[in-house]
């Protein structure tokens, strides 16, 4: 099979690494990819939203399957673009249709969907500039802290949590006045959920689904979950509190109604669903849906997946996923992100990276890297995702941190406490 993978982050390096292990693979191309993906396939210099160039490349290279890493091309309708094009319609697309992708692309759509199927989530209401007065009234009925979410995609920055009413009101006004451009013309105001977060993932063909290993990610820049929000500074899998009883609740109250709801509404969905969940006293609530895999969760999840990924994708494409096997390795996985100093604020790029060749017992997935004059350099905020597998999370952490000690670049920053909350977790 000839496969084109879209994306360029650590998540896509992990996908490329896993796809390259498939018995069914002939050629793997990645657009645009990064120096890490180039170790598993051939990078093609096309942007993920340039559908016309993607089309030309697919025809020229006899592509059989398109695997979409990030959400943006899905929200922009790449699934439908392929389905409606005579020359592309036989190429399998692993990803949601544009309407399906609204589960991530519009918080209001997602909340209404959950409401229709009684899927547990925070109480909410949606406001625009026309009914802002009702927004203030709704805020008054909630308790602090207040959660305000831009309806549309806002590069992961569209959620603001306000500690007091004054801030919440000011933030609501600012958001509706265009703080996130068109994305915040509508704002979802919701109840704050207490508990501990976990990311759960399924692959679905629109009828059945496979539950993938769960992961916990670490969103804040500083140890102890302090400081600014980032794209994610590390991940661990498995997550101790996701026991059989919790999984059972997630499957019956959240995953099954979601897949059944998509099917009932005739929304084409052949791809991943990422459930951002809050475990509130043992009860799962949906914080958000994403229509892609998480980053850096993927870098911890895929190494634990005991399955041929292209075989699963074939099952997704032919709607026979039910007949496929998908096991999870008993080993634990830990991913620690090495970031550029200053991230998530301003940071330098083009800093040479040393020592990667000395890492022997971890997988170094590349996220924000570039090659210049044959030297590997930083080119983004999150630079490397160092994943280790071991019998326990503790041992995987030791391996990952020991590997990191062999890697150096000026300003390299990483969290020292990945996984500690899980190791110390008591119900
Ligand atoms: P997002 O940008 O959608 O990933 O949301 C950012 C973060 O905001 C989430 O990971 C949660 O930590 C937090 N968050 C979002 N909604 C809620 C909520 N209703 N209650 C508590 N925390 C929330
Ligand atoms: N790590 C969270 C995300 O990918 O959205």
GROMACS .gro file of C-alpha atoms and ligand atoms in nm:
model
  455
    1UNK     CA    1   0.000   0.000   0.000
    2UNK     CA    2   0.122   0.355  -0.075
    3UNK     CA    3   0.041   0.589   0.210
    4UNK     CA    4   0.050   0.968   0.240
    5UNK     CA    5   0.057   1.100   0.598
    6UNK     CA    6  -0.023   1.467   0.660
    7UNK     CA    7   0.145   1.666   0.937
    8UNK     CA    8   0.483   1.764   1.072
    9UNK     CA    9   0.495   1.721   1.450
   10UNK     CA   10   0.606   1.463   1.703
   11UNK     CA   11   0.267   1.297   1.660
   12UNK     CA   12   0.334   1.246   1.289
   13UNK     CA   13   0.684   1.111   1.356
   14UNK     CA   14   0.521   0.854   1.586
   15UNK     CA   15   0.263   0.770   1.316
   16UNK     CA   16   0.534   0.739   1.050
   17UNK     CA   17   0.741   0.516   1.282
   18UNK     CA   18   0.442   0.288   1.346
   19UNK     CA   19   0.320   0.279   0.984
   20UNK     CA   20   0.673   0.193   0.867
   21UNK     CA   21   0.646  -0.128   1.074
   22UNK     CA   22   0.338  -0.244   0.884
   23UNK     CA   23   0.366  -0.553   0.665
   24UNK     CA   24   0.120  -0.388   0.430
   25UNK     CA   25   0.331  -0.081   0.353
   26UNK     CA   26   0.497  -0.027   0.018
   27UNK     CA   27   0.583   0.345   0.021
   28UNK     CA   28   0.526   0.603   0.293
   29UNK     CA   29   0.525   0.973   0.214
   30UNK     CA   30   0.479   1.251   0.466
   31UNK     CA   31   0.363   1.604   0.379
   32UNK     CA   32   0.536   1.814   0.488
   33UNK     CA   33   0.695   1.596   0.759
   34UNK     CA   34   1.009   1.675   0.956
   35UNK     CA   35   1.361   1.529   0.982
   36UNK     CA   36   1.221   1.258   1.213
   37UNK     CA   37   0.952   1.141   0.969
   38UNK     CA   38   1.221   1.130   0.698
   39UNK     CA   39   1.373   0.836   0.891
   40UNK     CA   40   1.058   0.631   0.822
   41UNK     CA   41   0.949   0.754   0.479
   42UNK     CA   42   0.994   1.030   0.223
   43UNK     CA   43   0.901   1.388   0.305
   44UNK     CA   44   0.710   1.584   0.042
   45UNK     CA   45   0.711   1.960   0.060
   46UNK     CA   46   0.335   2.025   0.049
   47UNK     CA   47   0.137   2.203   0.321
   48UNK     CA   48  -0.146   2.009   0.489
   49UNK     CA   49  -0.407   2.258   0.367
   50UNK     CA   50  -0.299   2.268   0.003
   51UNK     CA   51  -0.560   2.023  -0.123
   52UNK     CA   52  -0.485   2.080  -0.493
   53UNK     CA   53  -0.117   1.991  -0.453
   54UNK     CA   54  -0.209   1.695  -0.232
   55UNK     CA   55  -0.441   1.575  -0.509
   56UNK     CA   56  -0.170   1.602  -0.775
   57UNK     CA   57   0.075   1.415  -0.556
   58UNK     CA   58  -0.172   1.136  -0.476
   59UNK     CA   59  -0.244   1.075  -0.842
   60UNK     CA   60   0.122   1.093  -0.946
   61UNK     CA   61   0.240   0.858  -0.670
   62UNK     CA   62  -0.047   0.613  -0.684
   63UNK     CA   63  -0.145   0.674  -0.321
   64UNK     CA   64  -0.394   0.424  -0.172
   65UNK     CA   65  -0.445   0.581   0.168
   66UNK     CA   66  -0.434   0.930   0.319
   67UNK     CA   67  -0.376   0.949   0.694
   68UNK     CA   68  -0.454   1.291   0.841
   69UNK     CA   69  -0.257   1.388   1.153
   70UNK     CA   70  -0.376   1.740   1.249
   71UNK     CA   71  -0.735   1.867   1.278
   72UNK     CA   72  -0.711   2.165   1.043
   73UNK     CA   73  -0.733   1.983   0.708
   74UNK     CA   74  -1.022   1.776   0.848
   75UNK     CA   75  -1.211   2.087   0.960
   76UNK     CA   76  -1.132   2.230   0.614
   77UNK     CA   77  -1.297   1.928   0.454
   78UNK     CA   78  -1.019   1.709   0.316
   79UNK     CA   79  -1.227   1.393   0.371
   80UNK     CA   80  -1.511   1.536   0.160
   81UNK     CA   81  -1.266   1.675  -0.099
   82UNK     CA   82  -1.143   1.320  -0.160
   83UNK     CA   83  -1.487   1.158  -0.141
   84UNK     CA   84  -1.632   1.400  -0.399
   85UNK     CA   85  -1.347   1.389  -0.651
   86UNK     CA   86  -1.371   1.129  -0.928
   87UNK     CA   87  -0.994   1.077  -0.932
   88UNK     CA   88  -0.955   1.057  -0.553
   89UNK     CA   89  -1.267   0.883  -0.435
   90UNK     CA   90  -1.105   0.539  -0.422
   91UNK     CA   91  -0.829   0.659  -0.192
   92UNK     CA   92  -0.908   0.571   0.169
   93UNK     CA   93  -0.902   0.874   0.397
   94UNK     CA   94  -0.837   0.813   0.766
   95UNK     CA   95  -1.005   1.113   0.926
   96UNK     CA   96  -1.344   1.267   0.992
   97UNK     CA   97  -1.565   1.440   0.735
   98UNK     CA   98  -1.600   1.818   0.771
   99UNK     CA   99  -1.922   1.781   0.969
  100UNK     CA  100  -1.767   1.516   1.193
  101UNK     CA  101  -1.466   1.741   1.248
  102UNK     CA  102  -1.700   2.002   1.394
  103UNK     CA  103  -1.682   1.797   1.713
  104UNK     CA  104  -1.349   1.976   1.750
  105UNK     CA  105  -1.403   2.273   1.518
  106UNK     CA  106  -1.704   2.409   1.707
  107UNK     CA  107  -1.737   2.377   2.084
  108UNK     CA  108  -2.104   2.473   2.057
  109UNK     CA  109  -2.167   2.194   1.803
  110UNK     CA  110  -1.984   1.948   2.032
  111UNK     CA  111  -2.181   2.054   2.340
  112UNK     CA  112  -2.514   2.030   2.154
  113UNK     CA  113  -2.415   1.686   2.027
  114UNK     CA  114  -2.334   1.570   2.381
  115UNK     CA  115  -2.658   1.717   2.507
  116UNK     CA  116  -2.858   1.528   2.241
  117UNK     CA  117  -2.711   1.195   2.350
  118UNK     CA  118  -2.698   1.256   2.726
  119UNK     CA  119  -2.320   1.235   2.726
  120UNK     CA  120  -2.187   1.361   3.060
  121UNK     CA  121  -2.020   1.703   3.029
  122UNK     CA  122  -2.010   2.036   3.214
  123UNK     CA  123  -2.331   2.245   3.220
  124UNK     CA  124  -2.305   2.520   2.959
  125UNK     CA  125  -2.466   2.790   2.748
  126UNK     CA  126  -2.345   2.960   2.432
  127UNK     CA  127  -2.345   3.338   2.384
  128UNK     CA  128  -2.285   3.595   2.111
  129UNK     CA  129  -2.275   3.975   2.125
  130UNK     CA  130  -2.655   3.972   2.077
  131UNK     CA  131  -2.726   3.800   2.407
  132UNK     CA  132  -2.429   3.902   2.618
  133UNK     CA  133  -2.660   4.020   2.898
  134UNK     CA  134  -2.784   3.662   2.933
  135UNK     CA  135  -2.419   3.557   2.939
  136UNK     CA  136  -2.366   3.773   3.248
  137UNK     CA  137  -2.680   3.624   3.407
  138UNK     CA  138  -2.561   3.271   3.333
  139UNK     CA  139  -2.220   3.347   3.486
  140UNK     CA  140  -2.397   3.469   3.801
  141UNK     CA  141  -2.564   3.128   3.832
  142UNK     CA  142  -2.228   2.945   3.823
  143UNK     CA  143  -1.961   2.927   4.090
  144UNK     CA  144  -1.600   3.038   4.040
  145UNK     CA  145  -1.378   2.951   3.861
  146UNK     CA  146  -1.551   3.026   3.530
  147UNK     CA  147  -1.465   2.848   3.205
  148UNK     CA  148  -1.497   3.044   2.878
  149UNK     CA  149  -1.430   2.876   2.545
  150UNK     CA  150  -1.402   3.026   2.199
  151UNK     CA  151  -1.640   2.829   1.978
  152UNK     CA  152  -1.395   2.784   1.690
  153UNK     CA  153  -1.035   2.668   1.650
  154UNK     CA  154  -0.796   2.906   1.825
  155UNK     CA  155  -0.461   2.725   1.803
  156UNK     CA  156  -0.518   2.555   2.138
  157UNK     CA  157  -0.548   2.887   2.319
  158UNK     CA  158  -0.923   2.940   2.309
  159UNK     CA  159  -1.006   2.825   2.663
  160UNK     CA  160  -0.980   3.083   2.942
  161UNK     CA  161  -1.042   3.000   3.306
  162UNK     CA  162  -1.124   3.301   3.523
  163UNK     CA  163  -1.096   3.297   3.902
  164UNK     CA  164  -1.349   3.572   3.969
  165UNK     CA  165  -1.665   3.720   3.823
  166UNK     CA  166  -1.507   4.051   3.723
  167UNK     CA  167  -1.244   3.877   3.509
  168UNK     CA  168  -1.504   3.641   3.366
  169UNK     CA  169  -1.725   3.930   3.250
  170UNK     CA  170  -1.432   4.125   3.103
  171UNK     CA  171  -1.306   3.811   2.928
  172UNK     CA  172  -1.649   3.736   2.784
  173UNK     CA  173  -1.667   4.088   2.640
  174UNK     CA  174  -1.312   4.067   2.500
  175UNK     CA  175  -1.370   3.728   2.344
  176UNK     CA  176  -1.696   3.834   2.179
  177UNK     CA  177  -1.515   4.147   2.058
  178UNK     CA  178  -1.273   3.933   1.860
  179UNK     CA  179  -0.993   3.832   2.099
  180UNK     CA  180  -0.960   3.513   1.891
  181UNK     CA  181  -1.099   3.662   1.569
  182UNK     CA  182  -1.393   3.478   1.416
  183UNK     CA  183  -1.328   3.180   1.647
  184UNK     CA  184  -1.468   3.371   1.947
  185UNK     CA  185  -1.773   3.532   1.784
  186UNK     CA  186  -1.954   3.265   1.983
  187UNK     CA  187  -1.840   3.175   2.334
  188UNK     CA  188  -1.932   2.868   2.535
  189UNK     CA  189  -1.953   2.944   2.908
  190UNK     CA  190  -1.943   2.637   3.124
  191UNK     CA  191  -1.926   2.499   3.473
  192UNK     CA  192  -1.579   2.421   3.607
  193UNK     CA  193  -1.523   2.048   3.659
  194UNK     CA  194  -1.296   1.933   3.940
  195UNK     CA  195  -1.088   1.617   3.919
  196UNK     CA  196  -0.801   1.471   3.724
  197UNK     CA  197  -0.779   1.474   3.346
  198UNK     CA  198  -0.713   1.183   3.114
  199UNK     CA  199  -0.701   1.144   2.737
  200UNK     CA  200  -0.880   0.846   2.584
  201UNK     CA  201  -0.876   0.755   2.218
  202UNK     CA  202  -1.069   0.541   1.977
  203UNK     CA  203  -1.029   0.451   1.615
  204UNK     CA  204  -1.370   0.412   1.450
  205UNK     CA  205  -1.503   0.309   1.111
  206UNK     CA  206  -1.830   0.483   1.194
  207UNK     CA  207  -1.994   0.162   1.314
  208UNK     CA  208  -1.766  -0.003   1.565
  209UNK     CA  209  -1.457   0.122   1.743
  210UNK     CA  210  -1.130   0.008   1.897
  211UNK     CA  211  -1.030   0.155   2.229
  212UNK     CA  212  -0.663   0.254   2.219
  213UNK     CA  213  -0.436   0.287   2.523
  214UNK     CA  214  -0.520   0.589   2.740
  215UNK     CA  215  -0.267   0.856   2.834
  216UNK     CA  216  -0.227   1.149   3.065
  217UNK     CA  217  -0.060   1.459   2.932
  218UNK     CA  218   0.110   1.744   3.118
  219UNK     CA  219  -0.008   2.073   2.976
  220UNK     CA  220   0.164   2.335   3.189
  221UNK     CA  221   0.520   2.449   3.130
  222UNK     CA  222   0.647   2.416   3.489
  223UNK     CA  223   0.676   2.129   3.734
  224UNK     CA  224   0.379   2.086   3.964
  225UNK     CA  225   0.148   2.184   3.675
  226UNK     CA  226   0.229   2.551   3.718
  227UNK     CA  227   0.284   2.827   3.465
  228UNK     CA  228   0.154   2.880   3.113
  229UNK     CA  229  -0.043   2.630   2.910
  230UNK     CA  230   0.155   2.453   2.637
  231UNK     CA  231   0.079   2.200   2.367
  232UNK     CA  232   0.181   1.933   2.620
  233UNK     CA  233   0.513   1.868   2.797
  234UNK     CA  234   0.494   1.493   2.839
  235UNK     CA  235   0.265   1.192   2.858
  236UNK     CA  236   0.235   0.861   3.037
  237UNK     CA  237   0.040   0.547   2.948
  238UNK     CA  238  -0.124   0.356   3.113
  239UNK     CA  239  -0.299   0.579   3.366
  240UNK     CA  240  -0.354   0.398   3.697
  241UNK     CA  241  -0.706   0.521   3.768
  242UNK     CA  242  -0.829   0.410   3.426
  243UNK     CA  243  -0.919   0.067   3.559
  244UNK     CA  244  -1.178  -0.169   3.410
  245UNK     CA  245  -1.465  -0.004   3.597
  246UNK     CA  246  -1.370   0.346   3.475
  247UNK     CA  247  -1.317   0.221   3.119
  248UNK     CA  248  -1.656   0.055   3.130
  249UNK     CA  249  -1.821   0.385   3.229
  250UNK     CA  250  -1.635   0.573   2.955
  251UNK     CA  251  -1.735   0.317   2.692
  252UNK     CA  252  -2.101   0.292   2.786
  253UNK     CA  253  -2.173   0.657   2.875
  254UNK     CA  254  -1.942   0.841   2.636
  255UNK     CA  255  -1.782   0.643   2.353
  256UNK     CA  256  -2.076   0.427   2.249
  257UNK     CA  257  -2.331   0.711   2.247
  258UNK     CA  258  -2.082   0.924   2.051
  259UNK     CA  259  -2.024   0.663   1.779
  260UNK     CA  260  -2.395   0.574   1.770
  261UNK     CA  261  -2.487   0.945   1.752
  262UNK     CA  262  -2.256   1.003   1.455
  263UNK     CA  263  -2.407   0.702   1.282
  264UNK     CA  264  -2.765   0.807   1.359
  265UNK     CA  265  -2.697   1.153   1.215
  266UNK     CA  266  -2.531   1.000   0.907
  267UNK     CA  267  -2.207   1.186   0.978
  268UNK     CA  268  -1.919   1.012   0.799
  269UNK     CA  269  -1.651   0.941   1.051
  270UNK     CA  270  -1.365   0.704   0.972
  271UNK     CA  271  -1.079   0.805   1.194
  272UNK     CA  272  -0.969   0.887   1.545
  273UNK     CA  273  -1.174   1.042   1.823
  274UNK     CA  274  -0.982   1.184   2.117
  275UNK     CA  275  -1.192   1.223   2.431
  276UNK     CA  276  -1.046   1.480   2.671
  277UNK     CA  277  -1.201   1.360   2.997
  278UNK     CA  278  -1.224   1.474   3.357
  279UNK     CA  279  -1.236   1.199   3.618
  280UNK     CA  280  -1.447   1.365   3.884
  281UNK     CA  281  -1.467   1.134   4.185
  282UNK     CA  282  -1.457   0.826   3.962
  283UNK     CA  283  -1.716   0.957   3.715
  284UNK     CA  284  -1.601   1.053   3.363
  285UNK     CA  285  -1.709   1.382   3.197
  286UNK     CA  286  -1.616   1.505   2.851
  287UNK     CA  287  -1.414   1.827   2.857
  288UNK     CA  288  -1.363   1.827   2.484
  289UNK     CA  289  -1.362   1.615   2.172
  290UNK     CA  290  -1.073   1.625   1.930
  291UNK     CA  291  -1.089   1.465   1.587
  292UNK     CA  292  -0.725   1.365   1.583
  293UNK     CA  293  -0.479   1.196   1.813
  294UNK     CA  294  -0.317   1.398   2.094
  295UNK     CA  295   0.033   1.532   2.088
  296UNK     CA  296   0.239   1.425   2.288
  297UNK     CA  297  -0.002   1.143   2.384
  298UNK     CA  298   0.046   0.968   2.047
  299UNK     CA  299   0.417   0.934   2.120
  300UNK     CA  300   0.328   0.726   2.430
  301UNK     CA  301   0.018   0.550   2.291
  302UNK     CA  302   0.142   0.415   1.956
  303UNK     CA  303   0.452   0.243   2.099
  304UNK     CA  304   0.214   0.045   2.326
  305UNK     CA  305  -0.015  -0.055   2.042
  306UNK     CA  306   0.026  -0.419   1.957
  307UNK     CA  307  -0.133  -0.412   1.612
  308UNK     CA  308  -0.047  -0.348   1.250
  309UNK     CA  309  -0.169   0.010   1.212
  310UNK     CA  310  -0.231  -0.018   0.836
  311UNK     CA  311  -0.433  -0.334   0.893
  312UNK     CA  312  -0.651  -0.139   1.136
  313UNK     CA  313  -0.677   0.150   0.889
  314UNK     CA  314  -0.788  -0.093   0.618
  315UNK     CA  315  -1.059  -0.207   0.856
  316UNK     CA  316  -1.161   0.157   0.906
  317UNK     CA  317  -1.173   0.221   0.531
  318UNK     CA  318  -1.378  -0.090   0.452
  319UNK     CA  319  -1.595  -0.057   0.764
  320UNK     CA  320  -1.477  -0.397   0.889
  321UNK     CA  321  -1.286  -0.271   1.191
  322UNK     CA  322  -1.484  -0.512   1.405
  323UNK     CA  323  -1.297  -0.805   1.250
  324UNK     CA  324  -0.952  -0.667   1.332
  325UNK     CA  325  -0.747  -0.731   1.642
  326UNK     CA  326  -0.593  -0.449   1.836
  327UNK     CA  327  -0.407  -0.531   2.155
  328UNK     CA  328  -0.222  -0.316   2.403
  329UNK     CA  329   0.126  -0.413   2.520
  330UNK     CA  330   0.160  -0.461   2.895
  331UNK     CA  331   0.462  -0.232   2.900
  332UNK     CA  332   0.428   0.123   3.025
  333UNK     CA  333   0.532   0.417   2.808
  334UNK     CA  334   0.653   0.759   2.911
  335UNK     CA  335   0.719   1.057   2.686
  336UNK     CA  336   0.910   1.363   2.801
  337UNK     CA  337   0.920   1.669   2.580
  338UNK     CA  338   1.244   1.864   2.536
  339UNK     CA  339   1.143   2.221   2.455
  340UNK     CA  340   1.320   2.538   2.346
  341UNK     CA  341   1.404   2.775   2.632
  342UNK     CA  342   1.132   3.042   2.653
  343UNK     CA  343   0.852   2.823   2.510
  344UNK     CA  344   0.550   2.873   2.513
  345UNK     CA  345   0.647   3.242   2.483
  346UNK     CA  346   0.916   3.364   2.245
  347UNK     CA  347   1.209   3.129   2.184
  348UNK     CA  348   1.506   3.102   1.949
  349UNK     CA  349   1.522   2.866   1.653
  350UNK     CA  350   1.815   2.722   1.461
  351UNK     CA  351   2.003   2.595   1.767
  352UNK     CA  352   2.212   2.286   1.698
  353UNK     CA  353   2.107   1.963   1.871
  354UNK     CA  354   2.378   1.725   1.995
  355UNK     CA  355   2.392   1.371   2.125
  356UNK     CA  356   2.088   1.206   1.966
  357UNK     CA  357   2.311   0.927   1.836
  358UNK     CA  358   2.401   0.835   2.195
  359UNK     CA  359   2.043   0.747   2.288
  360UNK     CA  360   2.003   0.371   2.278
  361UNK     CA  361   1.713   0.276   2.503
  362UNK     CA  362   1.448   0.536   2.413
  363UNK     CA  363   1.279   0.643   2.092
  364UNK     CA  364   1.342   1.007   2.012
  365UNK     CA  365   1.046   1.141   1.814
  366UNK     CA  366   1.122   1.472   1.648
  367UNK     CA  367   0.871   1.754   1.670
  368UNK     CA  368   1.030   2.095   1.610
  369UNK     CA  369   1.352   2.013   1.423
  370UNK     CA  370   1.509   2.103   1.092
  371UNK     CA  371   1.824   2.002   0.908
  372UNK     CA  372   2.052   2.283   0.794
  373UNK     CA  373   2.396   2.217   0.641
  374UNK     CA  374   2.361   1.854   0.746
  375UNK     CA  375   2.317   1.952   1.110
  376UNK     CA  376   2.007   1.891   1.318
  377UNK     CA  377   1.866   2.212   1.465
  378UNK     CA  378   1.570   2.331   1.664
  379UNK     CA  379   1.285   2.482   1.463
  380UNK     CA  380   0.994   2.491   1.706
  381UNK     CA  381   0.890   2.520   2.069
  382UNK     CA  382   0.849   2.153   2.137
  383UNK     CA  383   1.164   2.004   1.985
  384UNK     CA  384   1.188   1.636   2.081
  385UNK     CA  385   0.960   1.379   2.242
  386UNK     CA  386   1.169   1.117   2.421
  387UNK     CA  387   0.968   0.797   2.471
  388UNK     CA  388   1.077   0.500   2.678
  389UNK     CA  389   0.902   0.168   2.738
  390UNK     CA  390   0.953  -0.045   3.049
  391UNK     CA  391   0.771  -0.281   3.283
  392UNK     CA  392   0.658   0.008   3.505
  393UNK     CA  393   0.608   0.383   3.469
  394UNK     CA  394   0.892   0.437   3.722
  395UNK     CA  395   1.136   0.241   3.509
  396UNK     CA  396   1.019   0.402   3.188
  397UNK     CA  397   1.073   0.743   3.350
  398UNK     CA  398   1.428   0.646   3.451
  399UNK     CA  399   1.505   0.542   3.094
  400UNK     CA  400   1.353   0.849   2.936
  401UNK     CA  401   1.532   1.093   3.170
  402UNK     CA  402   1.860   0.905   3.131
  403UNK     CA  403   1.826   0.934   2.752
  404UNK     CA  404   1.754   1.306   2.783
  405UNK     CA  405   2.077   1.351   2.981
  406UNK     CA  406   2.262   1.247   2.663
  407UNK     CA  407   2.093   1.511   2.446
  408UNK     CA  408   2.197   1.873   2.450
  409UNK     CA  409   2.101   2.198   2.289
  410UNK     CA  410   2.134   2.551   2.419
  411UNK     CA  411   1.833   2.644   2.628
  412UNK     CA  412   1.688   2.289   2.634
  413UNK     CA  413   1.407   2.271   2.889
  414UNK     CA  414   1.202   1.976   3.011
  415UNK     CA  415   0.973   1.903   3.303
  416UNK     CA  416   1.128   1.687   3.574
  417UNK     CA  417   0.800   1.563   3.721
  418UNK     CA  418   0.626   1.382   3.436
  419UNK     CA  419   0.416   1.095   3.576
  420UNK     CA  420   0.467   1.186   3.943
  421UNK     CA  421   0.099   1.267   4.000
  422UNK     CA  422   0.002   0.925   3.863
  423UNK     CA  423   0.262   0.746   4.076
  424UNK     CA  424   0.127   0.926   4.384
  425UNK     CA  425  -0.241   0.908   4.287
  426UNK     CA  426  -0.481   0.795   4.559
  427UNK     CA  427  -0.855   0.787   4.514
  428LIG     P1  428  -0.850   2.288   2.569
  428LIG     O1  429  -0.772   2.406   2.518
  428LIG     O2  430  -0.985   2.274   2.512
  428LIG     O3  431  -0.764   2.163   2.570
  428LIG     O4  432  -0.876   2.317   2.724
  428LIG     C1  433  -0.768   2.354   2.801
  428LIG     C2  434  -0.783   2.302   2.938
  428LIG     O5  435  -0.881   2.376   3.008
  428LIG     C3  436  -0.828   2.160   2.953
  428LIG     O6  437  -0.729   2.067   2.931
  428LIG     C4  438  -0.871   2.160   3.099
  428LIG     O7  439  -0.756   2.154   3.181
  428LIG     C5  440  -0.932   2.296   3.112
  428LIG     N1  441  -1.078   2.290   3.107
  428LIG     C6  442  -1.155   2.300   2.996
  428LIG     N2  443  -1.284   2.291   3.029
  428LIG     C7  444  -1.291   2.272   3.164
  428LIG     C8  445  -1.397   2.256   3.258
  428LIG     N3  446  -1.525   2.260   3.221
  428LIG     N4  447  -1.364   2.239   3.387
  428LIG     C9  448  -1.234   2.238   3.426
  428LIG     N5  449  -1.131   2.254   3.343
  428LIG    C10  450  -1.157   2.272   3.213
  429LIG     N1  451  -0.206   1.703   2.418
  429LIG     C1  452  -0.333   1.757   2.396
  429LIG     C2  453  -0.370   1.774   2.258
  429LIG     O1  454  -0.312   1.719   2.165
  429LIG     O2  455  -0.467   1.846   2.233
   0.00000   0.00000   0.00000
